[in-house]
Coordinates of C-alpha atoms and ligand atoms in Angstrom, one line a residue:
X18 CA 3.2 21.2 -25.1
X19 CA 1.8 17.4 -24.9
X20 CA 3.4 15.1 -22.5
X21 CA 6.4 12.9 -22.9
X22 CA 6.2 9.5 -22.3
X23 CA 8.9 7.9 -19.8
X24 CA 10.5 4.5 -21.7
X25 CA 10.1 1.9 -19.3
X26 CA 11.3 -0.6 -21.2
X27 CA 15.6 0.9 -20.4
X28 CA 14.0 -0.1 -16.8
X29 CA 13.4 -3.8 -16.9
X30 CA 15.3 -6.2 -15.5
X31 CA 17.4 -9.2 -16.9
X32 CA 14.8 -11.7 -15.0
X33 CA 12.1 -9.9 -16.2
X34 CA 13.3 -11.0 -20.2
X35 CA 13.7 -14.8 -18.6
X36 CA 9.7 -15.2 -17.8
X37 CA 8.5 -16.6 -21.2
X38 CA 4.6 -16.8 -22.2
X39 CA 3.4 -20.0 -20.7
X40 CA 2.1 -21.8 -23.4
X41 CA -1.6 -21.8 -22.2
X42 CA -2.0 -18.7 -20.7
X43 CA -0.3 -17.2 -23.8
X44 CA -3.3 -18.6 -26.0
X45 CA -6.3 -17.5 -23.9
X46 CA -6.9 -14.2 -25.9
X47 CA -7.7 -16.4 -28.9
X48 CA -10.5 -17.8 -27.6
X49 CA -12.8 -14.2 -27.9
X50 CA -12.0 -14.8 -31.6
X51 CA -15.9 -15.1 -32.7
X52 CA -16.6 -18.7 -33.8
X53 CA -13.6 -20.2 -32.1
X54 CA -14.2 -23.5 -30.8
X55 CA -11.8 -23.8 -27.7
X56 CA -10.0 -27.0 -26.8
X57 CA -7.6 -24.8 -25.1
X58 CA -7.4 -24.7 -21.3
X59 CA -7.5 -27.9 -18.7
X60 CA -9.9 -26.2 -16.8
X61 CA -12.6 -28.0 -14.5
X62 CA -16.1 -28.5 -15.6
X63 CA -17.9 -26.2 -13.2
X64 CA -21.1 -28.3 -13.4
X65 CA -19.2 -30.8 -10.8
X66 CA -18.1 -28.2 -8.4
X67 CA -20.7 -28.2 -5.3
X68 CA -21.9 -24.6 -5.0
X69 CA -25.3 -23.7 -6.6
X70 CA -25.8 -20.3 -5.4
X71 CA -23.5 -17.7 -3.3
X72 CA -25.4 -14.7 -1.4
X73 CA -23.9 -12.0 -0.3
X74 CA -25.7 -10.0 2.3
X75 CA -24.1 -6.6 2.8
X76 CA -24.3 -4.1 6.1
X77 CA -26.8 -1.4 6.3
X78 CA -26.9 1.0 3.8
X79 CA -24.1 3.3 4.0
X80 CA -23.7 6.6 2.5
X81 CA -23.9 7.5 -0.8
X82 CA -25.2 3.7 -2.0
X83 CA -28.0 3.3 -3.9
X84 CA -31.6 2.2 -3.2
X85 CA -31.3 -1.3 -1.5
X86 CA -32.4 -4.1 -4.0
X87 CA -33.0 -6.3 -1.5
X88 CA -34.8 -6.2 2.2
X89 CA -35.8 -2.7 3.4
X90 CA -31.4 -1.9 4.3
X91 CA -30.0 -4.2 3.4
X92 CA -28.3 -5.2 0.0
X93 CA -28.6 -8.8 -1.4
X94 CA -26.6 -10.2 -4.5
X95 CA -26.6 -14.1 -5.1
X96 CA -24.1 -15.2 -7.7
X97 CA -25.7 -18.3 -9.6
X98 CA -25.8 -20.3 -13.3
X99 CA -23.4 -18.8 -15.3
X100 CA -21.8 -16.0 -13.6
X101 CA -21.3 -18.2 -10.7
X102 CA -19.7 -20.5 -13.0
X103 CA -17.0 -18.1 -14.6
X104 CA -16.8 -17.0 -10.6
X105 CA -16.0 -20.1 -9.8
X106 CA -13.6 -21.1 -12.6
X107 CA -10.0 -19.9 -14.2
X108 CA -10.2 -16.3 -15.4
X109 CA -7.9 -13.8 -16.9
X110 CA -4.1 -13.7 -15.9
X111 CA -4.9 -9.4 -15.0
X112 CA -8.1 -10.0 -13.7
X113 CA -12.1 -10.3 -15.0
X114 CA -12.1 -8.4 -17.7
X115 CA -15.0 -5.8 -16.7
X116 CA -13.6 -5.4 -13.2
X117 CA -10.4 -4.5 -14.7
X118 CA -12.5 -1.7 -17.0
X119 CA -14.3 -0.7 -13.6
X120 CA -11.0 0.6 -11.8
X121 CA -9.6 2.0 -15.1
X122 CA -12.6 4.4 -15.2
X123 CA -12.1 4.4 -11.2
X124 CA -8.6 5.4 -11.9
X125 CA -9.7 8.2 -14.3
X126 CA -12.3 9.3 -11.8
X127 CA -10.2 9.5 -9.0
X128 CA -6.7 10.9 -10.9
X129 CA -8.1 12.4 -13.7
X130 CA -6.5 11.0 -15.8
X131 CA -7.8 9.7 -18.6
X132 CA -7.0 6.4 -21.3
X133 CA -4.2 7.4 -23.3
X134 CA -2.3 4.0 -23.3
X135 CA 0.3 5.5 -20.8
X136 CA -1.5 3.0 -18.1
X137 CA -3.2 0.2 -18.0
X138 CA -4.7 -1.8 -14.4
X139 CA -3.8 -5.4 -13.1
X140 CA -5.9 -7.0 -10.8
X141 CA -3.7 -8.9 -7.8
X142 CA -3.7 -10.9 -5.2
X143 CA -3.4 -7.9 -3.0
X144 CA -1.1 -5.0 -3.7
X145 CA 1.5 -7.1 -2.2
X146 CA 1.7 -9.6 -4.8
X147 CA 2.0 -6.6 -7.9
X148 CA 4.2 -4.9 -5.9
X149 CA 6.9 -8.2 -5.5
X150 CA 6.1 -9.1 -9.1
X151 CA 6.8 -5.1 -10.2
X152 CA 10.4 -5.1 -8.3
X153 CA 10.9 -8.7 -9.5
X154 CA 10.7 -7.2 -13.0
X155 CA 12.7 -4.4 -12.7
X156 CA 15.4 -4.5 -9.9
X157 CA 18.7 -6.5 -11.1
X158 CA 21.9 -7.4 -9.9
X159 CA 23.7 -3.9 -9.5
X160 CA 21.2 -1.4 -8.9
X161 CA 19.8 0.4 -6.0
X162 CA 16.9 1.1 -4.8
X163 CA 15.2 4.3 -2.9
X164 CA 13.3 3.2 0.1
X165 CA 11.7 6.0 2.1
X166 CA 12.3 5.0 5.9
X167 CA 11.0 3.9 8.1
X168 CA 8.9 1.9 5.8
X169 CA 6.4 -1.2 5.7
X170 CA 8.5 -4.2 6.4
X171 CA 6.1 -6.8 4.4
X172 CA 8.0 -4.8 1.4
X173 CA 11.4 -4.8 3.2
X174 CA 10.5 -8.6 3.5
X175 CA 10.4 -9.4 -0.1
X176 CA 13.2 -6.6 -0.9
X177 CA 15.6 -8.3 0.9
X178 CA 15.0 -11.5 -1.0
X179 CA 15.5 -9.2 -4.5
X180 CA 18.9 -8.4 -6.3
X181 CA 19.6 -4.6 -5.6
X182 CA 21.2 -2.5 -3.0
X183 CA 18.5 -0.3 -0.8
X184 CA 19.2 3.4 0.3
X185 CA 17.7 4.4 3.1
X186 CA 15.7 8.2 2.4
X187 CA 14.4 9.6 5.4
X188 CA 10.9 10.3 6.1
X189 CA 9.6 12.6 9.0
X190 CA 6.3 13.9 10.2
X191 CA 5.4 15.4 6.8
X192 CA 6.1 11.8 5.4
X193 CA 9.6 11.5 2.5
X194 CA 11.8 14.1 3.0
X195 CA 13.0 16.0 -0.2
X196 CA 15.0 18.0 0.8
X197 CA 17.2 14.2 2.2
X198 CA 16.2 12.8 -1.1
X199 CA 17.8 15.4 -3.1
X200 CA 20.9 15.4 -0.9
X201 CA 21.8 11.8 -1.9
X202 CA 21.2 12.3 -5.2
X203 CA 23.5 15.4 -5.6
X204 CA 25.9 13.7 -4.1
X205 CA 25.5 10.2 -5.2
X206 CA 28.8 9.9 -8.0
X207 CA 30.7 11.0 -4.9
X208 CA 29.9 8.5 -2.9
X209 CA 28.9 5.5 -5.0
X210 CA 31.9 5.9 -8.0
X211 CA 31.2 3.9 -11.1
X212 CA 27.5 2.9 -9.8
X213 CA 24.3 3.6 -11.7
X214 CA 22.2 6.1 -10.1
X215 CA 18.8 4.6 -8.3
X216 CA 16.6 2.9 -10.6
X217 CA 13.4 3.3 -8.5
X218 CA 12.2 5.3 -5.4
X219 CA 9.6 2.9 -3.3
X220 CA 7.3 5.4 -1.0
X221 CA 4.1 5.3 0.9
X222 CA 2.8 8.6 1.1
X223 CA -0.5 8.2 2.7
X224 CA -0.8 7.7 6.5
X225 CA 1.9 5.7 6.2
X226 CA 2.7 2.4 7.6
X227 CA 4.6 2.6 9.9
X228 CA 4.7 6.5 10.7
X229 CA 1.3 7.6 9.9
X230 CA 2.5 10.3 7.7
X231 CA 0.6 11.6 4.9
X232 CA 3.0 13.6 2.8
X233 CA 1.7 16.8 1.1
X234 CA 1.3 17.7 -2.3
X235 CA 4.4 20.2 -2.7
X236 CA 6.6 17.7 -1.3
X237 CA 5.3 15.2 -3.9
X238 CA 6.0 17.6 -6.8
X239 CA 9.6 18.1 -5.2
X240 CA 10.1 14.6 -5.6
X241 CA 9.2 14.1 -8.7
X242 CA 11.2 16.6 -10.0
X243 CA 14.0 15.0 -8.6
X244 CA 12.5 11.8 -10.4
X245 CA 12.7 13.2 -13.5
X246 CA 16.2 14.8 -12.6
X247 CA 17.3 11.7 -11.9
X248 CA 15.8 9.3 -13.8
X249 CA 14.1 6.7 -11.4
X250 CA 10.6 5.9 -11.4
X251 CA 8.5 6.3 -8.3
X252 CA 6.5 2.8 -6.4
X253 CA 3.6 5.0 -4.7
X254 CA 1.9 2.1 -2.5
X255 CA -1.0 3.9 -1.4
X256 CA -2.6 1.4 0.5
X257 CA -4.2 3.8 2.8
X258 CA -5.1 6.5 0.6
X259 CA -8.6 5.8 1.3
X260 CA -8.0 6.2 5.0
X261 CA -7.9 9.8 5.2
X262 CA -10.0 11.5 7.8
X263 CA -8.1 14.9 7.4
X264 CA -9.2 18.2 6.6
X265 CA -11.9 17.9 3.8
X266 CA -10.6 19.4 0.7
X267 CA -6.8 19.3 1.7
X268 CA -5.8 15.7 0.8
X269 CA -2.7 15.8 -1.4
X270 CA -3.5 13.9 -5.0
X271 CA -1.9 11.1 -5.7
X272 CA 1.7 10.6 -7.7
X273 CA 0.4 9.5 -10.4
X274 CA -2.5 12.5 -10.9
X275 CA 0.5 14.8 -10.2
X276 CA 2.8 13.8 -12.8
X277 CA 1.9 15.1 -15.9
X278 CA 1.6 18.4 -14.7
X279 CA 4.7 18.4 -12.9
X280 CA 6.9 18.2 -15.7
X281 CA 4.8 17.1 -18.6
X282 CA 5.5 13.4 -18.1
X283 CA 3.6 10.4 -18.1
X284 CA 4.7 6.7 -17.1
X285 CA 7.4 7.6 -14.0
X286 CA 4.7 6.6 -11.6
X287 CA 3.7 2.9 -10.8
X288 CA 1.2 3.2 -8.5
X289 CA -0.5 0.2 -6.0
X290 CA -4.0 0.5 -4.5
X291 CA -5.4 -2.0 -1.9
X292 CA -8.8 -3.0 -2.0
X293 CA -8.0 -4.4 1.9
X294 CA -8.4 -2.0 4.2
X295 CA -11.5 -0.5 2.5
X296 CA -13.4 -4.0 1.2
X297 CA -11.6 -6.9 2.9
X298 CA -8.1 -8.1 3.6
X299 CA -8.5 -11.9 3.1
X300 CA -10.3 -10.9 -0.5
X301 CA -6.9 -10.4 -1.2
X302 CA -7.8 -7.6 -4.0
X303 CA -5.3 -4.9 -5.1
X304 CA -4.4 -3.8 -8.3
X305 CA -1.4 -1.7 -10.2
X306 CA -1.6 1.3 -12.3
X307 CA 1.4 0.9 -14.9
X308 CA 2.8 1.4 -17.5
X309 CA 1.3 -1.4 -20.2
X310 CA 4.8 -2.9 -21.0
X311 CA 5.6 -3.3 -16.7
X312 CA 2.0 -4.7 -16.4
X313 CA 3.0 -7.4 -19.4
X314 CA 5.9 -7.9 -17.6
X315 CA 3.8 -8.6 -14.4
X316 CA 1.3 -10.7 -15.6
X317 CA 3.9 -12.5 -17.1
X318 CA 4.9 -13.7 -14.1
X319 CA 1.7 -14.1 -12.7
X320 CA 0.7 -16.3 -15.8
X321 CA 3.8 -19.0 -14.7
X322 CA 3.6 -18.3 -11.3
X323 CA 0.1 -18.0 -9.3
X324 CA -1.9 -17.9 -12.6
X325 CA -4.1 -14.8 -12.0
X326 CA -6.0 -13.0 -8.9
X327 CA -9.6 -15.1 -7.4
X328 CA -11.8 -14.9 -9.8
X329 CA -14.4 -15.3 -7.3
X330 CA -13.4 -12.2 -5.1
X331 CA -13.1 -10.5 -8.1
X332 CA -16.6 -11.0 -8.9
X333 CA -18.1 -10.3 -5.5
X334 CA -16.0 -7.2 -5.6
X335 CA -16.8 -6.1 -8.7
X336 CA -21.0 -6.5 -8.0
X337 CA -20.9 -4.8 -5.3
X338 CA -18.6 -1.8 -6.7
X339 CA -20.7 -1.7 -10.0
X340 CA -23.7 -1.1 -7.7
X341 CA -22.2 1.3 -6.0
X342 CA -20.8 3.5 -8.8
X343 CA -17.6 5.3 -8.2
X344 CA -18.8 7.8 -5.9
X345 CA -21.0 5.0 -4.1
X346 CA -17.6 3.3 -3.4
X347 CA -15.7 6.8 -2.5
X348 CA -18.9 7.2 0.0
X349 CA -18.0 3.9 1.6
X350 CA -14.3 4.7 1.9
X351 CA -15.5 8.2 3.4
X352 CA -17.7 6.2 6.3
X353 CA -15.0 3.6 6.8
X354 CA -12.4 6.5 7.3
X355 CA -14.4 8.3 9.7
X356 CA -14.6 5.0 12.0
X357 CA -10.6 5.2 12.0
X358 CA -10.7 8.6 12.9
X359 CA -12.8 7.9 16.0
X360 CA -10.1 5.2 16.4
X361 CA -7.4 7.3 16.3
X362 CA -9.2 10.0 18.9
X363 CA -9.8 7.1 21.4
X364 CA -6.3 6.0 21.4
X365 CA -4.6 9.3 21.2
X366 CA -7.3 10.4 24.1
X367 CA -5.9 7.3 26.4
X368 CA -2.3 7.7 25.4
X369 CA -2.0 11.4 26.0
X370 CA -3.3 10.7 30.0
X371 CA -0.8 7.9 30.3
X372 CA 2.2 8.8 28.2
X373 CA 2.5 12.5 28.4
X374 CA 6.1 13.0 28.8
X375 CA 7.0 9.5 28.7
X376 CA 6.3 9.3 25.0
X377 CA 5.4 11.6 22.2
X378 CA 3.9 11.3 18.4
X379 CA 2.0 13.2 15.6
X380 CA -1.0 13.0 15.3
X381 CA -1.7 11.1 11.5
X382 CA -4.5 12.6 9.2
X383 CA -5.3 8.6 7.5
X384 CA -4.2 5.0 8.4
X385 CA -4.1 2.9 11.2
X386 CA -0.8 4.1 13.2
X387 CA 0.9 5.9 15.7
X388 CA 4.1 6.3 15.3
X389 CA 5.3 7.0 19.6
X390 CA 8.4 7.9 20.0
X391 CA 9.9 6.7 23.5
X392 CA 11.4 9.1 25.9
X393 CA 13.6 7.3 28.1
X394 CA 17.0 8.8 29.0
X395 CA 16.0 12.6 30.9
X396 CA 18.8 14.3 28.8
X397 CA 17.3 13.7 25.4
X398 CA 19.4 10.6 24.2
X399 CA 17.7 8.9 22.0
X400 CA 16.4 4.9 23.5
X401 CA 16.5 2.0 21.3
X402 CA 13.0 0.7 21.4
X403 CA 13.3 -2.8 20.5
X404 CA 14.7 -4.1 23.7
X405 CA 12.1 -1.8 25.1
X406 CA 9.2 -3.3 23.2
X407 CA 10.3 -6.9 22.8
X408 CA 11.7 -7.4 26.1
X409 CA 9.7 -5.6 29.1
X410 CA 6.5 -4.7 27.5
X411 CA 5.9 -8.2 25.9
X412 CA 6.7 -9.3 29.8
X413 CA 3.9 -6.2 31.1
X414 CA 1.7 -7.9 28.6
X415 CA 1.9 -5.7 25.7
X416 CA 2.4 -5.9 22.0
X417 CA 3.4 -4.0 19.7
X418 CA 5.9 -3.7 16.7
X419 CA 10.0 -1.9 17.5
X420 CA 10.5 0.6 14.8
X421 CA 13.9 -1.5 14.1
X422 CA 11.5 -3.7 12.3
X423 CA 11.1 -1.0 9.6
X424 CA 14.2 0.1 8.9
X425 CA 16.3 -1.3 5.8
X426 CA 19.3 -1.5 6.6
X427 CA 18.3 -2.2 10.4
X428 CA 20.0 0.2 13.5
X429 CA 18.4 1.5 16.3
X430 CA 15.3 3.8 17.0
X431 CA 13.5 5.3 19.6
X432 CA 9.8 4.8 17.8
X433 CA 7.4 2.0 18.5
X434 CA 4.2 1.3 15.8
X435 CA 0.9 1.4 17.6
X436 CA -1.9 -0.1 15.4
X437 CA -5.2 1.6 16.8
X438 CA -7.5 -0.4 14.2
X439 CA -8.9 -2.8 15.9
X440 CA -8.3 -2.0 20.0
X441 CA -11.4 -0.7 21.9
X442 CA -11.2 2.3 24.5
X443 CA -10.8 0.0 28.0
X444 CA -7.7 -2.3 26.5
X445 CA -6.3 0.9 24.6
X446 CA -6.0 2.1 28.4
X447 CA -4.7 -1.0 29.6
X448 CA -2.3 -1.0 26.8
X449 CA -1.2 2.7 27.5
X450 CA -0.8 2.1 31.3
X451 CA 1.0 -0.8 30.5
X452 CA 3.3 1.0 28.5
X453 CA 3.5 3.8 31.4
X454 CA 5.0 1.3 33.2
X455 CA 7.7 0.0 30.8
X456 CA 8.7 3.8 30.6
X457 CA 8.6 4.6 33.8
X458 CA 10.8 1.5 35.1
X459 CA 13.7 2.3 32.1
X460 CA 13.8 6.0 33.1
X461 CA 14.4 4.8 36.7
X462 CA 17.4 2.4 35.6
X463 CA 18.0 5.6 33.2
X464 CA 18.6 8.0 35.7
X465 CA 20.4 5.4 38.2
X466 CA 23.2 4.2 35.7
X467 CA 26.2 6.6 35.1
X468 CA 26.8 8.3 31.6
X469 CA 28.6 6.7 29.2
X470 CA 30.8 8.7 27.7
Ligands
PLP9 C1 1.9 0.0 3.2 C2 1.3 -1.3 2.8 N1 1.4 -1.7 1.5 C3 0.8 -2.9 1.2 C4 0.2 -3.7 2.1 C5 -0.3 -5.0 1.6 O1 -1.6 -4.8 1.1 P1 -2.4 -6.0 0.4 O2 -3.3 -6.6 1.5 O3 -3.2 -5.3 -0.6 O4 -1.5 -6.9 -0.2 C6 0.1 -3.3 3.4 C7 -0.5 -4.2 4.4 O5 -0.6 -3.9 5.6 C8 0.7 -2.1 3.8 O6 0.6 -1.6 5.0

């Protein structure tokens, strides 16, 4: 039986009908009409802008790259005459058109799955920006919205700013619970009379920030069964699928590989990969696999908004990835992942000598993240972290982020995110013992005070 394809278009919000074709932008595509003469676009003449040539030196070879085709290791690619030019210069409101191609047959290499017009990729300004724009044109006045919790609060950020009530679904060490999931959905017309069942489930399923959770394949398929149950589309933001330094052979594939053969549908799944952990933040590079009528109605806002993604990252991006050939670039994810694993090993290492007892966690397969849980009160009563965390251990001298921070709907938690990317062994110590500290000084006051009751 061939594959149904979800209508997106019931999906869309009001706002999203409001953004109108800017009447530039709208015209561009006419200018690859062979023989067109173009008077069209107010852009600069790049022969006045004062770059001649841009060089980009990478690292030493890393796995899985090709012959260097420069110096003995190291790789050399200077932008100059014309493709600096159109690097330089306006570009396409979804991106440069052959880095766009690239990541389509990325996508297929990757997911497997191949052009069928179910999907198309937009180029970004990071994920962040497709993933505002994508709940901009879809979440109106009235209808709610599945949020796997905790969850990254750069999204809760710009959620909160949206139309659209949030409902909190609980994640736990395996990442989204289903089982929590399909509990609010059986029972949503009892507890939310008259109101439209969820329109879209946002989840990051891939070391997760803030828990660290990867979530496995069979609870993937549970949810999107539930998906297709009851009819919401699934946001995967897998900004840190790359990051995985589990078990080789046991990652789970991704929402959108998983969804035809779940229940023979395509176009449920929006998903958002991040070119920043794995090329370079302040590239600001992501892009969004999509249906093509949610990608028109993103670019539509891009093309009245910020106009399109850097063309010139785009292009220094795209050199370096067409080098590298998919495989070249899965080899460099592969390498960067393994440094975060070493990471992760040096800070759990530190943390189990100081914290044991005082704090505990599990132990993520990808990301950046521990997720600690703080054990303050000796009978198992759960703390609230943020006094915790923002209080005593910013006056100890250490940072780090209260797990109230990534809940929706806000209310207490016991967890604190520990980012272990960038800290080195001696002030992951420092940090730990610091935290000791904290811990040790609330369980005295813990112990001291009398129960409430
Ligand atoms: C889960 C998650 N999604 C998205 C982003 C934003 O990524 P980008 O830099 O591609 O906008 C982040 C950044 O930390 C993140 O943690």
């Amino acid at each position: 039986m061939s594959p149904t394809t979800v209508d997106i278009v019931p999906f869309l919000s009001e706002k999203s009908r409001l953004w109108k074709s800017c009447g530039i932008r709208g015209l561009f595509p006419l200018e690859d009409i062979p023989g067109m003469i173009s008077l069209l676009a107010g852009a600069p003449n790049p022969s006045t802008f004062p770059f001649e040539s841009i060089t980009m030196k990478l690292k030493p070879t890393l796995a899985g790259m090709p012959a260097p085709t420069g110096d003995d290791d190291h790789f050399n690619v200077t932008l100059e005459c014309d493709e600096l030019d159109e690097a330089l210069q306006y570009g396409m409101t979804a991106g440069v058109t052959r880095f766009v191609e690239w990541l389509e047959a990325f996508q297929t290499h990757v997911h497997k799955r191949g052009p069928d017009g179910t999907w198309s990729v937009t180029v970004g300004a990071g994920s962040q920006d497709l993933m505002y724009k994508a709940c901009e044109a879809l979440i109106d006045v009235g209808d709610y919205v599945l949020v796997e919790t905790p969850v990254y609060a750069g999204t809760l950020g710009f959620l909160a700013a949206l139309p659209g009530s949030l409902v909190e679904v609980n994640g736990d060490s395996q990442g989204l619970n289903p089982a929590h999931l399909e509990s609010i959905l059986a029972n949503w017309e009892m507890a939310h009379p008259g109101k439209p069942f969820p329109k879209l489930l946002y989840t990051i399923p891939s070391g997760s920030n803030p828990t660290g959770a990867s979530i496995p394949e069979e609870r993937k398929i549970e949810v999107l069964k539930l998906a297709t149950k009851y009819n919401f589309l699934v946001l995967e933001d897998d900004a840190y699928a790359f990051l995985y330094y589990g078990p080789e052979g046991q990652q789970a594939r991704s929402y959108f590989a998983l969804e035809p053969e779940v229940n023979g549908e395509l176009g449920r799944v929006v998903r958002f990969d991040s070119f920043s952990k794995v090329l370079s933040s302040g590239m600001r590079l992501g892009y969004m696999t999509a249906p093509p009528r949610l990608a028109a109605a993103v670019n539509m806002i891009t093309s009245n908004t910020n106009l399109q993604p850097p063309t010139l990252t785009q292009i220094m991006a795209y050199t370096v990835l067409a080098q590298w050939g998919p495989d070249g670039f899965l080899a460099h994810c592969a390498e960067v992942a393994a440094v975060y694993r070493a990471r992760r090993d040096t800070f759990e290492r530190v943390a189990r000598k100081h914290l044991t007892g005082l704090a505990e966690w599990t132990t993520p397969v990808a990301g950046m993240f521990l997720y600690i849980k703080l054990l303050v009160h000796p009978d198992g009563r759960e703390a609230d972290s943020a006094e915790l965390v923002s209080g005593r251990a910013v006056a100890k001298g250490v940072l780090a982020v209260p797990g109230t921070a990534f809940m929706p709907l806000g209310g207490k938690t016991p967890f604190v995110r520990v980012s272990f990317s960038l800290i080195e062994e001696d002030r992951a110590e420092e940090a730990c013992r610091r935290l000791r500290e904290v811990l040790l000084e609330a369980r005295a006051e813990a112990e001291a005070a009398p129960r409430e009751t």
